[in-house]
Coordinates of C-alpha atoms in Angstrom, one line a residue:
M1 CA 12.9 -1.7 31.5
P2 CA 11.2 -2.0 28.2
T3 CA 12.7 -4.5 25.8
G4 CA 14.1 -3.2 22.5
S5 CA 14.5 -5.1 19.3
L6 CA 17.5 -7.4 18.8
F7 CA 17.5 -6.1 15.2
P8 CA 19.3 -2.7 14.7
D9 CA 16.9 0.3 14.2
I10 CA 16.3 1.4 10.6
D11 CA 15.7 4.8 9.0
I12 CA 12.0 5.5 8.4
P13 CA 11.7 8.1 5.7
N14 CA 9.2 10.9 6.4
V15 CA 7.3 10.3 3.2
D16 CA 3.8 9.4 2.1
L17 CA 3.1 5.9 0.6
W18 CA 3.0 7.2 -3.0
T19 CA 6.4 8.8 -2.7
F20 CA 7.8 5.7 -0.8
L21 CA 6.6 3.3 -3.5
F22 CA 6.7 5.2 -6.8
E23 CA 9.3 8.0 -6.4
R24 CA 12.1 5.9 -4.8
K25 CA 15.6 6.0 -6.3
D26 CA 16.6 2.5 -5.0
R27 CA 14.1 0.2 -6.7
P28 CA 16.0 -2.9 -7.5
Y29 CA 13.8 -4.4 -10.2
P30 CA 12.6 -3.1 -13.7
D31 CA 9.4 -1.4 -14.8
N32 CA 8.2 -4.4 -16.6
K33 CA 8.4 -6.8 -13.7
V34 CA 5.0 -8.5 -13.2
I35 CA 3.9 -7.8 -9.6
Y36 CA 0.2 -8.8 -9.4
L37 CA -1.2 -11.8 -11.3
D38 CA -4.8 -13.1 -11.1
S39 CA -4.7 -16.8 -10.6
D40 CA -8.0 -17.3 -12.4
T41 CA -7.6 -15.2 -15.5
N42 CA -3.8 -14.6 -15.7
R43 CA -4.6 -10.9 -16.0
S44 CA -1.7 -9.0 -14.5
Y45 CA -0.1 -5.6 -13.6
T46 CA 3.6 -4.8 -14.0
Y47 CA 5.1 -2.1 -11.8
A48 CA 4.7 0.5 -14.5
Q49 CA 1.1 -0.5 -15.1
V50 CA 0.2 -0.2 -11.5
R51 CA 1.7 3.2 -11.3
A52 CA 0.0 4.4 -14.5
T53 CA -3.4 3.0 -13.5
A54 CA -3.2 4.4 -10.0
L55 CA -2.2 7.9 -11.4
D56 CA -5.2 7.8 -13.9
F57 CA -7.6 6.8 -11.1
G58 CA -6.2 9.5 -8.7
K59 CA -6.7 12.2 -11.4
G60 CA -10.1 10.8 -12.1
L61 CA -11.1 11.2 -8.5
K62 CA -10.1 14.8 -8.6
A63 CA -11.7 15.5 -12.0
N64 CA -15.0 13.7 -11.5
W65 CA -15.6 14.1 -7.7
S66 CA -13.4 17.0 -6.7
W67 CA -11.6 14.7 -4.4
K68 CA -10.0 16.4 -1.4
R69 CA -7.3 15.5 1.1
G70 CA -8.9 13.4 3.8
D71 CA -11.8 12.1 1.8
V72 CA -12.6 8.5 2.5
L73 CA -13.0 5.9 -0.3
A74 CA -14.6 2.6 0.9
L75 CA -13.7 -0.7 -0.8
F76 CA -16.2 -3.6 -0.6
A77 CA -14.8 -6.5 -2.6
P78 CA -12.9 -9.8 -2.4
N79 CA -9.3 -10.0 -3.4
C80 CA -8.6 -8.4 -6.8
I81 CA -5.5 -7.3 -8.5
D82 CA -7.3 -3.9 -9.1
T83 CA -7.1 -3.2 -5.4
P84 CA -3.5 -1.9 -5.3
P85 CA -3.9 0.7 -8.1
I86 CA -7.2 1.8 -6.6
M87 CA -5.9 2.4 -3.1
W88 CA -2.7 4.2 -4.3
G89 CA -4.7 6.3 -6.7
A90 CA -6.9 7.4 -3.7
H91 CA -3.7 8.2 -1.8
W92 CA -2.3 10.2 -4.7
A93 CA -5.4 12.3 -4.6
G94 CA -5.0 12.7 -0.8
G95 CA -7.7 10.2 0.1
I96 CA -8.0 7.5 2.8
L97 CA -9.0 4.0 1.9
S98 CA -11.4 2.1 4.1
P99 CA -11.7 -1.6 3.1
A100 CA -14.7 -3.6 4.2
N101 CA -15.4 -7.3 4.5
P102 CA -17.3 -8.4 1.4
G103 CA -19.2 -10.9 3.6
Y104 CA -20.9 -8.0 5.4
T105 CA -24.6 -7.5 5.3
A106 CA -25.9 -4.2 4.1
A107 CA -26.4 -3.1 7.7
E108 CA -22.9 -4.0 8.7
L109 CA -21.5 -2.2 5.7
A110 CA -23.7 0.8 6.3
F111 CA -22.3 1.2 9.8
Q112 CA -18.7 1.3 8.5
L113 CA -19.6 3.7 5.7
K114 CA -21.3 6.1 8.1
D115 CA -18.6 5.8 10.8
A116 CA -15.8 6.4 8.4
G117 CA -17.6 9.2 6.6
A118 CA -17.1 7.5 3.3
K119 CA -17.6 9.7 0.2
A120 CA -17.8 6.9 -2.3
L121 CA -17.6 3.1 -2.7
V122 CA -15.7 0.7 -5.0
T123 CA -17.2 -2.8 -5.3
Q124 CA -17.6 -5.7 -7.7
L125 CA -20.7 -6.6 -9.7
P126 CA -21.7 -9.6 -7.5
F127 CA -21.7 -7.3 -4.5
L128 CA -23.5 -4.4 -6.1
E129 CA -26.9 -4.9 -4.6
T130 CA -25.6 -5.0 -1.0
A131 CA -23.4 -2.0 -1.8
R132 CA -26.4 0.0 -3.1
E133 CA -28.5 -0.9 -0.1
A134 CA -25.8 0.2 2.3
C135 CA -25.1 3.4 0.4
K136 CA -28.7 4.3 0.3
A137 CA -29.0 3.9 4.0
V138 CA -26.2 6.4 4.7
G139 CA -26.9 8.9 1.9
I140 CA -24.2 8.0 -0.6
D141 CA -25.5 8.7 -4.1
E142 CA -25.5 5.8 -6.6
D143 CA -23.3 7.8 -8.9
R144 CA -20.6 7.5 -6.2
I145 CA -20.5 3.7 -6.6
I146 CA -18.0 2.4 -9.1
L147 CA -16.9 -1.2 -10.1
M148 CA -13.6 -3.0 -10.1
G149 CA -12.7 -6.5 -11.4
D150 CA -13.4 -8.3 -14.7
E151 CA -17.2 -8.0 -14.7
K152 CA -18.7 -4.7 -15.9
D153 CA -22.3 -3.4 -15.6
E154 CA -23.9 -4.1 -19.0
S155 CA -26.5 -1.3 -18.3
N156 CA -23.6 1.2 -18.0
R157 CA -25.3 2.7 -15.0
F158 CA -22.3 2.0 -12.8
K159 CA -18.9 3.0 -14.2
H160 CA -15.8 0.8 -14.0
F161 CA -12.9 2.3 -12.2
S162 CA -10.7 1.9 -15.4
S163 CA -12.9 4.3 -17.3
F164 CA -13.0 6.7 -14.3
K165 CA -10.3 9.1 -15.6
N166 CA -9.6 12.7 -16.2
F167 CA -11.1 13.4 -19.6
S168 CA -10.8 17.2 -19.3
G169 CA -7.5 17.2 -21.1
T170 CA -5.9 19.5 -18.5
S171 CA -2.8 18.8 -16.5
R172 CA -3.8 21.0 -13.6
F173 CA -4.2 18.1 -11.2
R174 CA -1.3 17.5 -8.9
K175 CA -0.5 15.0 -6.2
A176 CA -1.9 16.0 -2.8
K177 CA 0.4 17.2 -0.1
I178 CA 0.5 14.7 2.7
D179 CA 1.8 14.9 6.3
P180 CA 2.9 11.3 6.6
K181 CA 2.8 11.1 10.4
K182 CA -0.6 12.8 10.8
D183 CA -2.6 12.0 7.6
L184 CA -4.4 8.7 7.4
A185 CA -3.7 6.2 4.7
F186 CA -6.2 3.6 5.9
L187 CA -9.2 3.2 8.1
V188 CA -9.4 -0.5 8.9
Y189 CA -12.1 -1.8 11.1
S190 CA -11.3 -4.0 14.1
S191 CA -14.1 -5.5 16.2
G192 CA -14.3 -4.5 19.8
T193 CA -15.9 -6.2 22.8
T194 CA -18.5 -3.5 23.0
G195 CA -20.2 -4.6 19.8
H196 CA -19.6 -2.2 16.9
P197 CA -16.3 -2.4 15.0
K198 CA -13.7 0.3 15.7
G199 CA -12.1 2.4 13.0
V200 CA -8.3 1.9 13.4
M201 CA -6.5 5.1 12.1
L202 CA -3.3 4.2 10.3
T203 CA -1.1 6.9 8.9
H204 CA 1.2 6.8 5.9
T205 CA 4.2 6.5 8.3
N206 CA 2.6 3.5 10.1
I207 CA 2.5 1.5 6.8
V208 CA 5.8 2.7 5.5
S209 CA 7.6 1.7 8.7
N210 CA 5.9 -1.7 8.8
V211 CA 6.9 -2.5 5.2
L212 CA 10.5 -1.6 6.0
M213 CA 10.5 -3.5 9.3
N214 CA 9.3 -6.6 7.5
A215 CA 11.8 -6.1 4.7
I216 CA 14.7 -6.1 7.3
A217 CA 13.5 -8.9 9.6
G218 CA 10.3 -10.6 8.4
D219 CA 10.6 -11.4 4.7
H220 CA 14.2 -10.5 4.2
N221 CA 15.0 -13.9 2.6
L222 CA 12.5 -13.2 -0.2
S223 CA 14.0 -11.7 -3.4
W224 CA 12.9 -10.4 -6.8
K225 CA 15.6 -12.5 -8.5
G226 CA 16.8 -16.1 -8.1
Q227 CA 14.9 -19.4 -7.6
K228 CA 14.6 -21.9 -10.4
D229 CA 13.6 -19.6 -13.2
D230 CA 15.5 -16.5 -11.9
Q231 CA 12.1 -14.7 -11.7
G232 CA 12.5 -14.4 -7.9
D233 CA 10.1 -15.4 -5.2
K234 CA 6.4 -15.9 -6.0
V235 CA 4.0 -15.4 -3.2
L236 CA 0.4 -16.8 -3.1
A237 CA -2.2 -14.5 -1.8
F238 CA -5.5 -15.7 -0.5
L239 CA -5.6 -13.8 2.8
P240 CA -8.2 -11.0 2.4
F241 CA -6.9 -7.6 1.3
F242 CA -9.5 -5.9 3.5
H243 CA -7.7 -7.3 6.6
I244 CA -4.6 -5.5 7.7
Y245 CA -2.5 -8.7 7.3
G246 CA -3.3 -8.9 3.6
L247 CA -3.4 -5.1 3.1
T248 CA 0.2 -4.4 4.3
I249 CA 2.0 -7.7 3.7
L250 CA 0.4 -8.8 0.5
C251 CA -0.5 -5.5 -1.3
H252 CA 2.4 -3.3 -0.2
S253 CA 5.5 -5.5 0.4
P254 CA 5.5 -7.2 -3.1
L255 CA 5.6 -3.8 -4.9
Y256 CA 8.3 -2.6 -2.6
R257 CA 10.4 -5.8 -2.8
G258 CA 9.7 -6.9 -6.4
W259 CA 8.1 -10.3 -5.7
Q260 CA 5.3 -11.6 -7.9
L261 CA 2.0 -11.9 -6.0
V262 CA -0.4 -14.6 -7.4
V263 CA -3.8 -13.5 -6.2
M264 CA -6.7 -15.8 -5.3
K265 CA -10.2 -14.4 -4.6
K266 CA -10.6 -16.5 -1.6
F267 CA -9.2 -19.7 0.0
D268 CA -10.0 -23.1 -1.4
L269 CA -7.6 -25.9 -0.5
A270 CA -7.5 -27.7 -3.9
L271 CA -7.0 -24.3 -5.7
F272 CA -4.4 -23.3 -3.2
C273 CA -2.4 -26.5 -3.8
S274 CA -3.0 -26.3 -7.6
N275 CA -1.7 -22.7 -7.7
I276 CA 1.4 -23.6 -5.8
Q277 CA 2.1 -26.4 -8.3
K278 CA 1.1 -24.3 -11.4
Y279 CA 3.0 -21.1 -10.6
A280 CA 5.9 -22.7 -8.6
I281 CA 5.0 -20.6 -5.6
T282 CA 7.9 -20.2 -3.2
F283 CA 6.3 -18.5 -0.2
A284 CA 2.8 -18.2 1.3
Y285 CA 1.3 -16.3 4.2
A286 CA -1.3 -18.4 6.0
V287 CA -3.3 -18.9 9.1
P288 CA -3.4 -22.0 11.5
P289 CA -6.6 -23.6 9.9
V290 CA -4.7 -23.8 6.6
I291 CA -1.6 -25.2 8.3
L292 CA -3.9 -27.9 9.7
M293 CA -5.2 -28.8 6.2
L294 CA -1.6 -29.0 4.9
G295 CA -0.8 -31.5 7.7
K296 CA -3.9 -33.7 7.5
S297 CA -6.1 -33.3 4.4
P298 CA -5.9 -36.0 1.8
V299 CA -6.4 -33.4 -1.0
V300 CA -2.8 -32.2 -0.5
A301 CA -1.4 -35.5 -1.6
N302 CA -2.6 -34.8 -5.2
Y303 CA -0.2 -31.9 -5.7
D304 CA 3.5 -31.1 -5.9
L305 CA 4.2 -28.4 -3.3
S306 CA 8.0 -28.8 -3.4
S307 CA 8.6 -25.3 -4.7
L308 CA 7.5 -23.8 -1.3
R309 CA 10.6 -22.6 0.6
M310 CA 8.7 -21.5 3.7
V311 CA 5.2 -20.7 5.0
N312 CA 4.5 -17.9 7.5
S313 CA 1.5 -18.3 9.8
G314 CA -0.2 -15.4 11.6
A315 CA -3.5 -14.0 12.9
A316 CA -3.9 -16.7 15.6
P317 CA -1.6 -18.9 17.8
L318 CA 0.1 -21.8 16.1
T319 CA 0.7 -25.1 17.9
R320 CA 3.8 -27.3 17.8
E321 CA 1.7 -30.2 16.7
L322 CA 0.6 -28.4 13.5
V323 CA 4.1 -27.3 12.6
E324 CA 5.6 -30.7 13.1
A325 CA 2.8 -32.4 11.2
V326 CA 3.4 -30.3 8.1
W327 CA 7.2 -30.8 8.3
K328 CA 6.8 -34.6 8.7
R329 CA 4.4 -34.8 5.8
L330 CA 5.7 -32.2 3.3
K331 CA 9.1 -31.1 4.6
I332 CA 7.8 -27.5 4.4
P333 CA 9.1 -25.2 7.2
I334 CA 6.5 -23.1 9.0
K335 CA 7.4 -20.0 10.9
Q336 CA 5.1 -17.7 12.9
G337 CA 4.6 -14.0 13.3
Y338 CA 2.4 -11.7 15.4
G339 CA 0.6 -8.4 14.9
L340 CA -2.6 -6.5 15.2
S341 CA -4.6 -4.0 13.1
E342 CA -3.4 -1.3 15.5
T343 CA 0.2 -2.0 14.8
S344 CA 0.0 -2.0 10.9
P345 CA 0.2 -5.1 11.6
T346 CA 3.5 -7.0 12.2
T347 CA 5.4 -6.5 15.5
H348 CA 7.1 -9.9 15.8
T349 CA 8.3 -12.7 13.6
Q350 CA 10.4 -15.8 13.9
R351 CA 13.6 -15.7 11.8
W352 CA 13.7 -18.2 9.0
E353 CA 16.7 -20.0 10.6
D354 CA 14.9 -20.2 14.0
W355 CA 11.7 -21.9 12.9
Q356 CA 12.5 -25.3 14.4
T357 CA 14.2 -24.1 17.6
T358 CA 11.6 -21.7 18.7
I359 CA 8.3 -23.4 17.7
G360 CA 5.4 -21.9 19.7
S361 CA 7.1 -18.5 19.8
V362 CA 5.9 -15.5 17.7
G363 CA 9.6 -14.7 17.4
L364 CA 11.6 -11.5 17.9
L365 CA 10.5 -7.9 18.2
L366 CA 10.9 -6.2 14.9
P367 CA 13.1 -3.1 14.6
N368 CA 12.3 0.4 15.9
Q369 CA 10.0 -0.9 18.7
T370 CA 10.0 -1.4 22.4
A371 CA 7.8 -3.8 24.3
M372 CA 6.8 -4.7 27.9
Y373 CA 4.8 -7.4 29.6
M374 CA 2.6 -5.7 32.3
D375 CA 0.7 -7.0 35.3
A376 CA -2.8 -6.1 36.3
E377 CA -1.5 -3.0 38.2
D378 CA 0.3 -1.8 35.1
K379 CA 3.7 -2.7 36.4
E380 CA 6.3 -4.4 34.2
V381 CA 7.0 -8.1 34.9
P382 CA 10.4 -9.6 34.4
A383 CA 11.3 -12.0 31.6
G384 CA 9.7 -15.4 32.0
Q385 CA 6.7 -14.1 33.9
T386 CA 3.3 -13.7 32.3
G387 CA 1.7 -10.3 31.6
E388 CA -0.2 -8.2 29.0
L389 CA 2.0 -7.2 26.0
W390 CA 2.4 -3.4 25.5
I391 CA 4.1 -2.2 22.3
K392 CA 5.5 1.2 21.2
G393 CA 6.9 2.1 17.7
P394 CA 6.4 4.0 14.5
N395 CA 3.9 1.4 13.3
V396 CA 1.4 2.0 16.2
F397 CA -1.8 3.6 15.1
L398 CA -3.1 7.1 16.0
G399 CA -6.2 5.9 17.8
Y400 CA -9.8 4.8 17.1
L401 CA -11.9 7.0 14.9
N402 CA -14.8 8.8 16.7
N403 CA -13.9 6.9 19.9
P404 CA -11.8 8.9 22.4
E405 CA -12.7 6.6 25.2
G406 CA -11.5 3.5 23.3
T407 CA -8.3 5.4 22.3
A408 CA -7.6 6.4 25.9
N409 CA -8.0 2.8 27.1
A410 CA -5.7 1.5 24.4
L411 CA -2.9 4.0 24.2
T412 CA -0.8 5.3 27.2
S413 CA 0.3 8.9 27.5
D414 CA 3.8 7.9 26.4
G415 CA 2.7 6.0 23.3
Y416 CA 2.4 2.4 24.3
F417 CA -0.4 0.3 22.8
K418 CA -2.0 -2.2 25.2
T419 CA -2.5 -5.2 23.0
G420 CA -4.9 -7.1 25.3
D421 CA -2.8 -10.2 24.6
V422 CA -1.1 -12.1 27.4
G423 CA 2.3 -13.9 27.2
H424 CA 5.9 -13.8 28.2
Q425 CA 9.4 -13.4 26.9
D426 CA 12.3 -16.0 27.2
E427 CA 15.9 -15.2 28.0
K428 CA 16.8 -15.2 24.3
G429 CA 14.4 -12.5 23.4
N430 CA 11.7 -14.7 21.9
F431 CA 8.1 -13.6 22.6
Y432 CA 5.2 -15.9 23.4
I433 CA 1.5 -15.2 23.2
T434 CA -0.6 -17.5 25.3
D435 CA -4.0 -15.9 25.9
R436 CA -6.0 -12.8 25.5
V437 CA -7.2 -10.2 28.0
K438 CA -9.9 -9.2 25.6
E439 CA -13.0 -11.3 25.1
L440 CA -12.9 -11.2 21.4
I441 CA -13.3 -14.5 19.6
K442 CA -10.9 -15.2 16.8
Y443 CA -12.4 -17.3 14.0
K444 CA -9.7 -18.1 11.5
G445 CA -8.0 -14.8 12.1
F446 CA -11.3 -12.8 12.0
Q447 CA -12.4 -11.0 15.1
V448 CA -15.9 -11.8 16.4
P449 CA -17.2 -9.6 19.2
P450 CA -19.4 -11.5 21.6
A451 CA -21.5 -8.4 22.6
E452 CA -22.5 -7.9 19.0
L453 CA -23.9 -11.4 18.6
E454 CA -25.5 -11.2 22.0
G455 CA -27.2 -7.9 21.0
I456 CA -28.7 -9.5 17.9
L457 CA -29.7 -12.8 19.6
T458 CA -31.6 -11.0 22.3
G459 CA -33.8 -9.7 19.6
H460 CA -35.1 -13.2 18.8
D461 CA -38.6 -13.8 20.1
D462 CA -37.6 -17.0 21.8
V463 CA -34.5 -15.8 23.6
D464 CA -34.7 -14.5 27.2
D465 CA -31.0 -14.0 27.9
V466 CA -27.8 -15.0 26.1
A467 CA -24.0 -15.1 26.4
V468 CA -21.5 -15.8 23.7
I469 CA -18.0 -17.3 24.1
G470 CA -15.4 -18.7 21.9
V471 CA -14.7 -22.5 22.1
Y472 CA -11.8 -24.2 20.4
D473 CA -12.6 -26.5 17.6
E474 CA -9.7 -28.9 17.1
S475 CA -11.0 -30.1 13.7
Q476 CA -10.7 -26.6 12.3
A477 CA -7.8 -25.4 14.4
T478 CA -9.7 -22.2 15.4
E479 CA -12.1 -20.7 17.9
V480 CA -15.8 -20.8 17.0
P481 CA -18.6 -18.7 18.5
R482 CA -21.0 -20.6 20.8
A483 CA -24.2 -19.1 22.4
Y484 CA -25.5 -20.0 25.8
I485 CA -29.2 -19.2 25.7
V486 CA -31.9 -18.9 28.3
P487 CA -35.1 -19.6 26.3
K488 CA -38.3 -17.8 26.8
K489 CA -40.8 -19.6 29.1
G490 CA -42.8 -22.2 27.3
V491 CA -40.2 -22.5 24.4
E492 CA -39.1 -26.1 23.8
A493 CA -35.3 -26.1 23.8
G494 CA -33.9 -28.7 21.6
K495 CA -32.1 -29.4 18.3
A496 CA -34.9 -28.0 16.2
K497 CA -34.9 -24.7 18.1
E498 CA -31.1 -24.6 18.0
K499 CA -31.1 -25.1 14.2
E500 CA -33.7 -22.4 13.8
I501 CA -31.8 -19.8 15.8
V502 CA -28.5 -20.6 14.3
E503 CA -29.9 -20.2 10.8
W504 CA -31.8 -17.0 11.8
L505 CA -28.6 -15.4 13.1
G506 CA -26.8 -16.5 9.9
T507 CA -29.0 -14.2 7.8
K508 CA -28.1 -11.2 9.9
V509 CA -24.3 -11.4 10.2
A510 CA -21.2 -12.0 8.1
S511 CA -20.1 -15.6 7.6
H512 CA -17.3 -15.5 10.1
K513 CA -19.7 -14.5 12.9
R514 CA -22.0 -17.5 12.6
L515 CA -22.6 -19.8 15.6
R516 CA -20.4 -22.6 14.4
G517 CA -20.0 -23.7 18.0
G518 CA -23.7 -24.2 18.2
I519 CA -26.1 -23.3 21.1
R520 CA -26.3 -24.6 24.6
F521 CA -29.7 -23.9 26.4
V522 CA -29.2 -23.0 30.0
D523 CA -31.4 -21.9 32.9
V524 CA -29.4 -18.8 33.7
V525 CA -26.5 -16.8 32.3
P526 CA -23.9 -16.4 35.1
K527 CA -23.3 -12.7 35.9
S528 CA -21.5 -10.7 38.5
A529 CA -23.3 -8.4 41.0
S530 CA -22.9 -5.5 38.5
G531 CA -24.5 -7.5 35.7
K532 CA -21.3 -8.4 33.8
I533 CA -21.4 -11.8 32.1
L534 CA -19.0 -14.2 33.7
R535 CA -17.6 -15.7 30.6
R536 CA -14.9 -17.5 32.5
L537 CA -17.5 -19.8 34.1
L538 CA -19.0 -20.6 30.7
K539 CA -15.5 -21.4 29.3
E540 CA -14.9 -23.7 32.2
E541 CA -18.3 -25.4 31.5
A542 CA -17.3 -25.8 27.8
L543 CA -13.9 -27.4 28.8
K544 CA -15.7 -29.8 31.1
E545 CA -18.2 -30.7 28.4
E546 CA -15.3 -31.4 26.0
K547 CA -13.4 -33.6 28.5
D548 CA -16.6 -35.5 29.4
G549 CA -17.2 -36.0 25.7
A550 CA -13.7 -37.3 25.1
K551 CA -14.1 -39.7 28.0
A552 CA -17.4 -41.0 26.6
K553 CA -15.7 -41.8 23.3
L554 CA -13.1 -44.0 25.0

């Protein structure tokens, strides 16, 4: 029998995100509460300012571009406090937001723009040239590119979103009518083992339900009042807003709950620590490589991090060693959660009070969901036995855009999502994730599809055949991509050639897809009779190499 949540089910209102966030009757905090604060400039948005700016932008979309229900607005930028009003303005106008990794090349961005059917793009000045190239490739006119952030285009060729308003003086524009369970709020892109990223279709109900599920069980200890200055909890945001983890947990939850979100453009350890000290940050969402730094880096000793009440880690498995190292050094509790793009994202979390007693677990199933661990024959296994995790709930996505085959493989006829992650459940209802069925490599929470890298590498003149796997790098507490390459006949395989190919690939992919695990030159790539790469054998070879290397150091 499927396992239900130990938390009581909650009511999920059948409303769109705008109604949920801006027309609620139970908001516990005032209009002038500062919700989003830029850590570099101290520029900020109160609740009232977010709402007004989003409304202006939404009306601007309708007035300037005749925005229609279902139109897709792409976002290509690092973290910025302008992101929330832009996305909710798009929702007000009936649009769908599709955020893209600002590390993408023009070709990678163009694929997402074309697949999503984007009608326009919002970016920042430093990313404008890549944005222009991608838009040109897919036929999006330059007048459909607008800017966000503090830098503006001095030539005035590209408008800033803040000046993109309804200047017609009419009040004829009304909020779009939305079917929360069917209409999409977001198209986020999750890499698949077949190479190209897949558009994950998330509805308004998916996100509304996940915000409420987290408010009840995940971040329920956080408050808009209290703490030392009675200003409530202050959460530090460096996780990317284009990723579902940051999109739901960092953009939506603070506005719903009334916390202050201190926004960083990207992660930097010294800045991370400095901001905790400067703003008296009380909570942070992180990933295991950051937990590793907190436990080991000498930089941390230069700062006072005592304001932190708790840190939540997600996006990749967290080891007991990392949790205990941080507790021993800093006395900061670390809890863990679990989720996926397809589940909006959070499905499980450790309760605050359980962080020490259930280290290694991803915690309890959040409300309104059921879950099963299944064997290779799609039969449920009993508690304690290992299987693939399947999940059902209001947070589970509709399917993959333009990909019926992928959707059919991921979703059962009765609504269960096959996560591709392997683990088990203990007798107390705690869930554990121990491995992955899928072949995706997870580098610091980012998904790297081996087939995509293999496809690019086979285009190199000196590569005859190639296989890519993920190998664990203990120094970074993350998997890194490594290529096993059969060189063309006559090519000298050595350090110089490895460096050349690594750098060559680095010019063609986003930063997180680079071959940080290096290259191993081999005589043959192991394959099955049907031609499928036997990655398991390569992983065994990598483990043997690691063990032999460790022995050699002794």
